[in-house]
Structure formats: structure tokens, C-alpha cells
């Protein structure tokens, strides 16, 4: 199965700053089949991005995804206080789908 | 909009069977091209997809759990279910049900929405 490695493990930033989160796959992810989720304490993950760069319904354009092959990036252009959470990537190009271990944005 | 809610015992003894129910509201599980899935999150926060069931009853399991897991659905109740046999401490996790989307390729693709999750602890 494809192993996803997210970096950094923890990212310390301030409101108003730009966040760049990385997700690297152990082998190429076909057709940019990658999603990003946000998880806040005590809540379920929330879909942000699918198809590597498509925002889910209701997700503001401050969130953007990019990448292909083995390297993917989630960018939050200008951090709001509510954006501090854990972010996970998930690949679905190969079965079984797998998740990264998460990046904590603090 | 579609909402999902997990239910089931929060404590299961080791070697016994874990049984969970996902109640779907706001839409029918028998319509649309969706892959109704279970996903778990271990205390260390790792997420693991477990299985899906399609509206026609077709199922697919994560090979790492396939020998112990059964997923099923009841369209008349708009529920789907998870059973995990011979549980151990390694099965302690928050269990989520979620709707899997699959417009193309290897299904399911992404998951949206998710239920709020239910913590299952395996005791010795």
C-alpha cells in the first residue's frame, strides 16, 4: 500500500501568516488522487480538497492544494484563528486508500 | 444535507465482537454512487480505512483487517453496520462512518461527510 508522509509534524505560525503543508507518497499517486482534511479536537475530519486541487463545497479559497506524482502541498494563504487544527492527506489512487499521519498547525 | 451518526457499545472485552451501527439521515443509502465506509482513528491519531459497502450490497475490505471484519447495510432502515471479531487492544479507536465518493478510478475516493465518531475501548 502507499505510505503518505506529512511534514512538518508540527507547524508553529501566527494568524495572518501563510501555511505550507507537505504530503509525500511512497510511490506515485495516480491521477492526482489526493484529498486533504482538517480535524479539530473532538471533531471528525472535514474534507477540504479532493483531486489534489479541487476545493470541497463551502471551503474558502484561502485553502489551495497542488502537486502531482509523489509530492503534494496544502497552502493556507492567510491563517485565521479557526484554522489551527490537524491536517491530514489521503490518497485514493491505489487500493486500499491510506492517510498521512497528520500535521498539527499551532 | 446528509448526516451520519455512529452508535454502539463504548467498551468491548478482548476476544469478543465489536458491533457498530451508522444511521444515515437526510438522504437514502440506496441512491447515488456512494461507498458507505467505516474508518477508525487510533489513539495515536492515525486514520485507517476499514471497509465499504455499496448500495447494492457489494463490499470491499482493507486487506489488513479483512479476516475479522464484516460490513453490511439495511436499506429499509437507512443503516449500515460494522462487525469486528476477536478484538484486541489494537482495535481501541474512534470509529467513524463516512460517505465515500467515487466519480472515477479506485473506489472509494474521498470521504464526505463523516459522522462525529464513537470511541470504542477494548478491555482485558
XYZ file of N, CA and C in Angstrom:
690
model
N 0.828 -1.180 0.000
C 0.000 0.000 0.000
C 0.878 1.252 0.000
N 0.285 2.358 -0.410
C 1.041 3.610 -0.488
C 1.131 4.248 0.894
N 2.336 4.594 1.300
C 2.566 5.277 2.571
C 2.701 6.765 2.297
N 1.937 7.548 3.064
C 1.995 9.006 2.951
C 2.728 9.574 4.155
N 3.697 10.432 3.901
C 4.469 11.054 4.974
C 4.244 12.558 4.922
N 3.708 13.106 6.008
C 3.425 14.529 6.062
C 4.515 15.257 6.826
N 4.817 16.456 6.374
C 5.805 17.280 7.066
C 5.404 18.752 6.994
N 5.783 19.532 8.021
C 6.386 19.034 9.251
C 5.352 18.355 10.133
N 5.789 17.736 11.226
C 4.847 17.137 12.150
C 4.032 18.198 12.863
N 4.698 19.294 13.212
C 4.048 20.437 13.844
C 4.544 21.697 13.156
N 3.632 22.607 12.893
C 3.961 23.874 12.251
C 3.447 25.001 13.146
N 4.363 25.818 13.609
C 4.005 26.917 14.520
C 4.003 28.232 13.764
N 2.837 28.832 13.652
C 2.674 30.090 12.917
C 1.718 31.001 13.676
N 1.527 32.183 13.169
C 0.622 33.159 13.772
C -0.498 33.512 12.809
N -1.638 33.966 13.335
C -2.722 34.422 12.443
C -2.199 35.454 11.462
N -2.675 35.337 10.237
C -2.247 36.250 9.187
C -1.108 35.711 8.352
N -0.382 34.721 8.882
C 0.731 34.138 8.134
C 0.234 33.094 7.137
N 1.147 32.692 6.282
C 0.863 31.690 5.254
C 1.391 30.346 5.731
N 0.588 29.296 5.540
C 0.991 27.949 5.949
C 1.170 27.064 4.725
N 2.247 26.307 4.720
C 2.512 25.362 3.636
C 2.764 23.988 4.243
N 1.883 23.037 3.930
C 1.952 21.687 4.479
C 2.276 20.727 3.340
N 3.120 19.757 3.641
C 3.593 18.835 2.620
C 3.099 17.416 2.860
N 2.845 16.698 1.789
C 2.452 15.297 1.837
C 3.224 14.578 0.737
N 4.042 13.615 1.136
C 4.860 12.878 0.163
C 4.455 11.412 0.166
N 4.268 10.863 -1.023
C 3.840 9.471 -1.172
C 5.021 8.555 -1.477
N 4.926 7.304 -1.010
C 5.999 6.332 -1.217
C 6.086 5.855 -2.656
N 5.022 6.073 -3.413
C 5.017 5.813 -4.852
C 4.019 6.761 -5.499
N 4.101 6.887 -6.790
C 3.274 7.863 -7.489
C 1.778 7.619 -7.256
N 1.069 8.700 -6.975
C -0.375 8.644 -6.774
C -1.052 8.937 -8.113
N -1.749 7.954 -8.627
C -2.310 8.084 -9.965
C -3.396 9.149 -10.026
N -3.408 9.855 -11.168
C -4.471 10.813 -11.466
C -4.669 11.858 -10.378
N -3.584 12.215 -9.688
C -3.673 13.220 -8.617
C -4.808 12.902 -7.646
N -4.889 11.643 -7.282
C -5.975 11.168 -6.419
C -5.616 11.400 -4.951
N -5.660 12.660 -4.561
C -5.268 13.022 -3.206
C -6.255 14.023 -2.621
N -6.586 13.807 -1.341
C -7.501 14.681 -0.620
C -6.820 15.214 0.642
N -7.333 16.340 1.110
C -6.873 16.939 2.363
C -8.067 17.138 3.293
N -7.826 16.902 4.586
C -8.859 17.061 5.604
C -8.318 17.924 6.736
N -9.245 18.607 7.403
C -8.939 19.366 8.610
C -9.656 18.703 9.775
N -8.965 18.525 10.891
C -9.599 17.959 12.077
C -9.320 18.835 13.281
N -10.382 19.251 13.942
C -10.269 19.998 15.193
C -10.535 19.061 16.361
N -10.056 19.395 17.552
C -10.213 18.497 18.703
C -11.668 18.104 18.935
N -11.878 16.806 19.108
C -13.214 16.299 19.390
C -14.143 16.256 18.195
N -13.626 16.562 17.012
C -14.466 16.563 15.813
C -13.955 15.553 14.791
N -14.823 15.223 13.863
C -14.429 14.360 12.759
C -13.625 15.163 11.734
N -12.825 14.501 10.938
C -12.165 15.200 9.840
C -13.181 15.833 8.894
N -12.802 16.979 8.340
C -13.646 17.693 7.378
C -12.909 17.791 6.057
N -13.572 17.405 4.983
C -12.950 17.443 3.661
C -12.692 18.886 3.231
N -11.447 19.143 2.818
C -11.080 20.456 2.296
C -10.863 20.418 0.784
N -10.061 19.453 0.345
C -9.568 19.387 -1.036
C -9.684 17.957 -1.526
N -10.080 17.778 -2.794
C -10.042 16.472 -3.439
C -9.434 16.642 -4.822
N -8.990 15.546 -5.401
C -8.347 15.649 -6.711
C -7.134 16.551 -6.692
N -6.479 16.599 -5.553
C -5.253 17.369 -5.319
C -5.456 18.878 -5.261
N -6.446 19.410 -6.005
C -6.539 20.876 -6.094
C -7.967 21.415 -6.119
N -8.959 20.540 -5.964
C -10.353 20.972 -6.022
C -10.898 21.213 -4.618
N -11.375 22.428 -4.378
C -11.936 22.712 -3.064
C -13.312 22.066 -2.915
N -13.549 21.495 -1.733
C -14.853 20.918 -1.445
C -15.876 22.041 -1.263
N -17.126 21.675 -1.296
C -18.212 22.641 -1.164
C -18.087 23.419 0.142
N -18.144 24.734 0.017
C -18.129 25.577 1.202
C -16.743 25.914 1.740
N -15.705 25.400 1.123
C -14.342 25.670 1.591
C -13.841 26.969 0.959
N -13.380 27.920 1.777
C -12.949 29.218 1.230
C -11.690 29.106 0.404
N -11.507 30.076 -0.496
C -10.382 29.997 -1.440
C -9.037 30.309 -0.792
N -9.021 30.573 0.503
C -7.752 30.696 1.202
C -7.033 29.347 1.295
N -7.793 28.278 1.115
C -7.228 26.932 1.086
C -6.977 26.535 -0.373
N -5.769 26.079 -0.662
C -5.478 25.616 -2.008
C -4.566 24.401 -1.952
N -4.771 23.498 -2.906
C -3.956 22.299 -2.994
C -3.254 22.230 -4.327
N -2.093 21.622 -4.314
C -1.325 21.472 -5.549
C -0.480 20.218 -5.475
N 0.117 19.880 -6.612
C 1.031 18.744 -6.643
C 0.559 17.627 -7.540
N 1.456 16.688 -7.759
C 1.161 15.507 -8.557
C 2.265 14.486 -8.307
N 2.028 13.265 -8.767
C 3.041 12.227 -8.604
C 3.205 11.822 -7.154
N 4.319 12.207 -6.553
C 4.572 11.833 -5.161
C 4.579 13.015 -4.205
N 4.500 14.230 -4.698
C 4.615 15.412 -3.838
C 3.400 16.328 -3.961
N 2.762 16.562 -2.814
C 1.553 17.364 -2.766
C 1.668 18.405 -1.662
N 0.973 19.529 -1.855
C 1.050 20.639 -0.903
C -0.331 21.208 -0.638
N -0.591 21.499 0.631
C -1.773 22.266 1.031
C -1.272 23.626 1.502
N -1.845 24.675 0.947
C -1.463 26.028 1.332
C -2.666 26.753 1.907
N -2.452 27.401 3.046
C -3.473 28.271 3.628
C -2.903 29.675 3.534
N -3.523 30.504 2.747
C -2.878 31.757 2.334
C -2.711 32.746 3.479
N -3.704 32.830 4.339
C -3.657 33.793 5.430
C -4.416 33.184 6.609
N -3.690 32.764 7.612
C -4.287 31.993 8.697
C -5.264 32.805 9.536
N -6.412 32.182 9.763
C -7.396 32.703 10.707
C -7.275 31.873 11.989
N -7.734 32.419 13.122
C -7.639 31.654 14.385
C -8.278 30.274 14.307
N -9.365 30.135 13.535
C -10.066 28.850 13.450
C -9.347 27.838 12.563
N -8.264 28.224 11.912
C -7.539 27.309 11.033
C -6.521 26.459 11.782
N -6.310 26.763 13.053
C -5.319 25.999 13.813
C -5.945 24.667 14.210
N -5.408 23.598 13.638
C -6.009 22.263 13.708
C -4.975 21.269 13.198
N -5.399 20.012 13.071
C -4.553 18.986 12.464
C -5.049 18.736 11.040
N -4.109 18.609 10.111
C -4.436 18.410 8.703
C -3.891 17.060 8.240
N -4.739 16.322 7.546
C -4.379 15.000 7.035
C -4.505 14.957 5.515
N -3.586 14.265 4.870
C -3.753 13.954 3.452
C -4.192 12.500 3.322
N -4.835 12.179 2.216
C -5.338 10.829 1.948
C -5.183 10.557 0.456
N -4.643 9.404 0.117
C -4.549 9.041 -1.296
C -5.597 7.990 -1.620
N -6.171 8.075 -2.790
C -7.158 7.089 -3.234
C -6.858 6.624 -4.653
N -5.632 6.761 -5.049
C -5.240 6.295 -6.373
C -4.946 4.812 -6.408
N -4.685 4.253 -5.236
C -4.357 2.845 -5.128
C -5.107 2.268 -3.941
N -5.615 1.059 -4.095
C -6.375 0.444 -3.022
C -5.466 -0.433 -2.150
N -5.611 -0.367 -0.799
C -6.579 0.444 -0.071
C -6.150 1.899 0.024
N -7.125 2.798 0.137
C -6.759 4.188 0.342
C -6.051 4.309 1.686
N -5.169 5.276 1.797
C -4.381 5.451 3.010
C -4.285 6.929 3.363
N -3.993 7.184 4.659
C -3.902 8.546 5.177
C -2.475 8.820 5.651
N -2.106 10.097 5.622
C -0.873 10.506 6.259
C -1.063 10.579 7.763
N 0.039 10.826 8.475
C -0.009 10.811 9.935
C -0.429 12.156 10.513
N -0.563 13.175 9.656
C -1.071 14.460 10.099
C 0.002 15.501 10.356
N -0.362 16.761 10.153
C 0.452 17.918 10.538
C -0.382 18.769 11.475
N 0.168 19.037 12.655
C -0.523 19.901 13.606
C -0.112 21.344 13.351
N -1.088 22.180 13.094
C -0.848 23.600 12.881
C -1.196 24.321 14.183
N -0.172 24.884 14.814
C -0.409 25.545 16.087
C 0.079 26.978 16.038
N -29.017 18.312 4.375
C -27.890 17.581 3.812
C -27.733 16.252 4.554
N -26.971 15.370 3.976
C -26.765 14.040 4.561
C -25.971 14.157 5.858
N -26.443 13.435 6.859
C -25.736 13.348 8.137
C -25.600 11.895 8.524
N -24.518 11.573 9.205
C -24.262 10.214 9.658
C -24.020 10.227 11.161
N -24.450 9.170 11.815
C -24.264 9.067 13.262
C -23.975 7.630 13.646
N -22.874 7.435 14.348
C -22.465 6.112 14.804
C -23.093 5.799 16.157
N -23.345 4.528 16.393
C -23.823 4.095 17.704
C -23.326 2.694 17.961
N -23.204 2.373 19.264
C -22.732 1.055 19.659
C -22.070 1.125 21.004
N -21.728 -0.020 21.585
C -21.102 -0.035 22.907
C -19.738 0.613 22.887
N -19.439 1.343 23.943
C -18.156 2.006 24.031
C -17.066 1.132 24.617
N -17.458 0.003 25.179
C -16.493 -0.895 25.819
C -16.751 -2.322 25.374
N -15.718 -2.969 24.889
C -15.819 -4.351 24.427
C -14.671 -5.140 25.057
N -14.976 -6.347 25.483
C -13.928 -7.174 26.083
C -13.071 -7.829 25.007
N -11.822 -7.971 25.313
C -10.897 -8.617 24.385
C -11.417 -10.004 23.998
N -11.233 -10.357 22.760
C -11.631 -11.610 22.117
C -13.092 -11.624 21.690
N -13.858 -10.606 22.096
C -15.272 -10.567 21.717
C -15.466 -9.794 20.411
N -16.736 -9.578 20.046
C -17.063 -8.933 18.783
C -17.556 -7.512 19.001
N -16.995 -6.608 18.242
C -17.383 -5.198 18.252
C -18.454 -5.008 17.180
N -19.580 -4.395 17.563
C -20.655 -4.160 16.596
C -21.077 -2.702 16.645
N -21.076 -2.059 15.486
C -21.443 -0.656 15.393
C -22.495 -0.459 14.308
N -23.319 0.581 14.509
C -24.347 0.956 13.546
C -24.117 2.392 13.110
N -24.303 2.655 11.830
C -24.274 4.014 11.309
C -25.665 4.346 10.769
N -26.265 5.377 11.331
C -27.571 5.834 10.884
C -27.385 7.010 9.942
N -27.949 6.887 8.751
C -27.833 7.934 7.743
C -29.158 8.685 7.657
N -29.106 9.993 7.739
C -30.304 10.818 7.615
C -30.081 11.890 6.554
N -31.192 12.388 6.011
C -31.102 13.434 5.000
C -30.869 12.924 3.595
N -30.881 11.617 3.429
C -30.686 11.025 2.115
C -30.738 9.518 2.215
N -30.981 8.853 1.108
C -31.095 7.395 1.113
C -29.760 6.746 0.793
N -29.426 5.693 1.549
C -28.171 4.988 1.270
C -28.288 4.116 0.024
N -29.491 3.985 -0.496
C -29.671 3.147 -1.688
C -29.653 3.958 -2.976
N -29.432 5.264 -2.863
C -29.389 6.088 -4.070
C -28.031 6.770 -4.192
N -27.677 7.047 -5.418
C -26.411 7.723 -5.659
C -25.250 6.752 -5.723
N -24.151 7.217 -6.241
C -22.954 6.396 -6.429
C -22.023 6.591 -5.234
N -22.446 6.065 -4.072
C -21.683 6.285 -2.854
C -21.221 4.975 -2.239
N -20.105 5.060 -1.571
C -19.478 3.903 -0.945
C -19.466 4.149 0.559
N -20.399 3.543 1.242
C -20.605 3.788 2.659
C -19.514 3.055 3.439
N -18.742 3.844 4.182
C -17.474 3.345 4.705
C -17.343 3.484 6.219
N -16.484 2.653 6.764
C -16.025 2.783 8.141
C -14.533 3.101 8.123
N -14.166 4.029 8.976
C -12.781 4.471 9.135
C -12.533 4.578 10.635
N -11.339 4.225 11.084
C -11.054 4.367 12.512
C -9.808 5.204 12.731
N -9.748 5.786 13.909
C -8.624 6.631 14.285
C -8.097 6.152 15.626
N -6.882 5.644 15.594
C -6.268 5.120 16.798
C -5.887 6.247 17.744
N -5.642 5.912 19.022
C -5.279 6.954 19.993
C -4.083 7.791 19.569
N -3.195 7.222 18.773
C -2.053 7.977 18.268
C -2.409 8.871 17.106
N -3.695 8.887 16.747
C -4.278 9.756 15.729
C -4.177 9.250 14.295
N -3.559 8.072 14.071
C -3.512 7.540 12.714
C -4.902 7.137 12.251
N -5.230 7.472 11.005
C -6.504 7.117 10.397
C -6.335 5.883 9.530
N -7.316 4.966 9.612
C -7.257 3.718 8.867
C -8.626 3.430 8.263
N -8.694 3.321 6.933
C -9.931 2.943 6.296
C -10.158 1.439 6.502
N -11.373 1.056 6.874
C -11.659 -0.333 7.232
C -12.373 -1.080 6.107
N -13.472 -0.504 5.603
C -14.285 -1.235 4.632
C -15.327 -0.311 4.037
N -15.903 -0.744 2.898
C -17.072 -0.047 2.373
C -18.135 -1.054 1.958
N -19.373 -0.542 1.908
C -20.478 -1.285 1.324
C -21.181 -0.366 0.342
N -21.446 -0.873 -0.841
C -22.149 -0.102 -1.855
C -23.643 -0.346 -1.682
N -24.444 0.486 -2.334
C -25.892 0.409 -2.161
C -26.470 -0.929 -2.609
N -25.780 -1.627 -3.525
C -26.282 -2.929 -3.985
C -25.787 -4.078 -3.113
N -25.070 -3.722 -2.045
C -24.591 -4.740 -1.117
C -23.165 -5.188 -1.357
N -22.574 -4.782 -2.462
C -21.170 -5.127 -2.707
C -20.281 -4.553 -1.618
N -19.285 -5.322 -1.222
C -18.399 -4.893 -0.142
C -16.937 -5.009 -0.551
N -16.097 -4.254 0.166
C -14.657 -4.354 -0.041
C -13.982 -4.005 1.268
N -12.948 -4.771 1.608
C -12.297 -4.635 2.905
C -10.823 -4.287 2.754
N -10.324 -3.557 3.751
C -8.888 -3.351 3.842
C -8.254 -4.728 4.087
N -7.302 -5.131 3.261
C -6.703 -6.461 3.427
C -6.139 -6.708 4.823
N -5.719 -5.641 5.501
C -5.125 -5.815 6.825
C -6.147 -6.246 7.866
N -7.427 -6.066 7.587
C -8.479 -6.383 8.551
C -9.491 -7.379 8.015
N -9.354 -7.749 6.771
C -10.396 -8.492 6.058
C -10.871 -9.747 6.789
N -9.967 -10.450 7.439
C -10.339 -11.740 8.050
C -11.243 -11.565 9.265
N -11.312 -10.354 9.839
C -12.073 -10.156 11.077
C -13.255 -9.203 10.931
N -13.441 -8.635 9.758
C -14.410 -7.550 9.593
C -15.554 -7.956 8.662
N -16.762 -7.513 9.024
C -17.923 -7.657 8.148
C -18.659 -6.329 8.113
N -18.973 -5.863 6.931
C -19.773 -4.654 6.751
C -21.040 -5.048 6.006
N -22.145 -4.416 6.381
C -23.421 -4.738 5.747
C -24.318 -3.517 5.812
N -25.456 -3.597 5.106
C -26.386 -2.471 5.158
C -27.821 -2.965 5.197
N -28.693 -2.118 5.695
C -30.128 -2.363 5.714
C -30.785 -1.132 5.101
N -31.158 -1.240 3.844
C -31.702 -0.072 3.158
C -33.057 0.339 3.722
N -33.788 -0.607 4.292
C -35.102 -0.265 4.842
C -34.976 0.631 6.071
N -33.865 0.514 6.780
C -33.633 1.336 7.968
C -32.685 2.503 7.692
N -32.098 2.503 6.493
C -31.086 3.509 6.159
C -29.894 3.437 7.108
N -29.518 2.214 7.444
C -28.392 1.954 8.328
C -27.344 1.134 7.600
N -26.097 1.285 8.014
C -25.114 0.274 7.685
C -24.322 -0.067 8.938
N -23.620 -1.206 8.893
C -23.114 -1.821 10.103
C -21.658 -2.262 9.952
N -21.017 -2.420 11.103
C -19.653 -2.943 11.138
C -19.560 -3.967 12.257
N -18.952 -5.090 11.939
C -18.613 -6.068 12.967
C -17.134 -6.390 12.857
N -16.480 -6.391 14.005
C -15.075 -6.776 14.077
C -14.969 -7.878 15.119
N -14.509 -9.033 14.708
C -14.424 -10.177 15.621
C -13.049 -10.251 16.284
N -12.994 -11.008 17.359
C -11.737 -11.293 18.057
C -10.923 -10.034 18.319
N -11.567 -9.044 18.940
C -10.896 -7.756 19.136
C -9.765 -7.867 20.163
N -8.778 -6.988 19.971
C -7.663 -6.851 20.913
C -7.506 -5.366 21.235
N -6.557 -5.066 22.092
C -6.311 -3.675 22.467
C -5.996 -2.820 21.238
N -5.443 -3.430 20.205
C -5.107 -2.691 18.991
C -6.336 -2.198 18.235
N -7.511 -2.695 18.610
C -8.760 -2.243 17.982
C -9.378 -1.059 18.725
N -8.773 -0.654 19.825
C -9.234 0.540 20.528
C -9.026 1.755 19.639
N -10.103 2.482 19.379
C -10.034 3.601 18.443
C -11.355 4.357 18.450
N -11.352 5.529 17.838
C -12.596 6.207 17.493
C -13.005 5.693 16.116
N -14.216 5.188 16.027
C -14.727 4.637 14.777
C -15.669 5.653 14.131
N -15.387 5.963 12.873
C -16.205 6.897 12.107
C -16.906 6.159 10.973
N -18.134 6.543 10.687
C -18.738 6.151 9.422
C -18.723 7.379 8.518
N -18.627 7.143 7.228
C -18.477 8.240 6.280
C -19.020 7.830 4.918
N -19.388 8.815 4.146
C -19.842 8.570 2.782
C -18.665 8.729 1.837
N -18.377 7.660 1.102
C -17.275 7.693 0.152
C -17.769 8.055 -1.233
N -17.061 8.945 -1.875
C -17.399 9.369 -3.219
C -16.516 8.621 -4.208
N -17.051 8.403 -5.395
C -16.267 7.692 -6.406
C -16.702 8.067 -7.800
N -16.326 9.233 -8.268
C -16.647 9.591 -9.645
C -15.821 8.807 -10.658
N -14.661 8.291 -10.225
C -13.809 7.557 -11.165
C -12.726 6.822 -10.409
N -12.154 5.842 -11.067
C -10.945 5.211 -10.555
C -11.184 4.278 -9.390
N -10.182 4.193 -8.510
C -10.195 3.278 -7.375
C -11.135 3.789 -6.297
N -12.151 3.018 -5.977
C -13.176 3.483 -5.036
C -12.945 2.919 -3.636
N -13.287 3.636 -2.581
C -13.829 4.996 -2.649
C -12.729 6.034 -2.849
N -13.094 7.206 -3.285
C -12.154 8.292 -3.446
C -12.072 9.045 -2.110
N -12.692 10.173 -2.016
C -12.643 10.946 -0.773
C -13.903 10.686 0.053
N -13.876 11.145 1.326
C -14.959 10.888 2.256
C -15.586 12.205 2.723
N -16.885 12.292 2.538
C -17.602 13.493 2.942
C -19.093 13.256 2.824
N -19.865 13.423 3.913
C -19.435 13.832 5.244
C -19.021 12.626 6.107
N -18.627 12.925 7.320
C -18.284 11.930 8.332
C -19.277 12.051 9.489
N -19.470 10.950 10.203
C -20.173 11.034 11.472
C -19.254 11.637 12.517
N -19.782 11.868 13.710
C -18.984 12.515 14.760
C -18.013 11.558 15.432
N -18.200 10.251 15.173
C -17.280 9.262 15.721
C -17.745 8.710 17.048
N -17.380 7.465 17.303
C -17.676 6.838 18.580
C -16.429 6.120 19.074
N -16.075 6.363 20.318
C -14.887 5.741 20.899
C -15.217 4.325 21.356
N -14.452 3.382 20.899
C -14.569 2.001 21.346
C -13.270 1.617 22.042
N -13.401 1.191 23.276
C -12.245 0.752 24.061
C -12.333 -0.745 24.271
N -11.251 -1.438 24.000
C -11.188 -2.882 24.235
C -10.506 -3.114 25.577
N -11.222 -3.792 26.457
C -10.688 -4.050 27.797
C -10.250 -5.503 27.923
N -9.309 -5.712 28.809
C -8.849 -7.086 29.024
C -9.593 -7.721 30.182
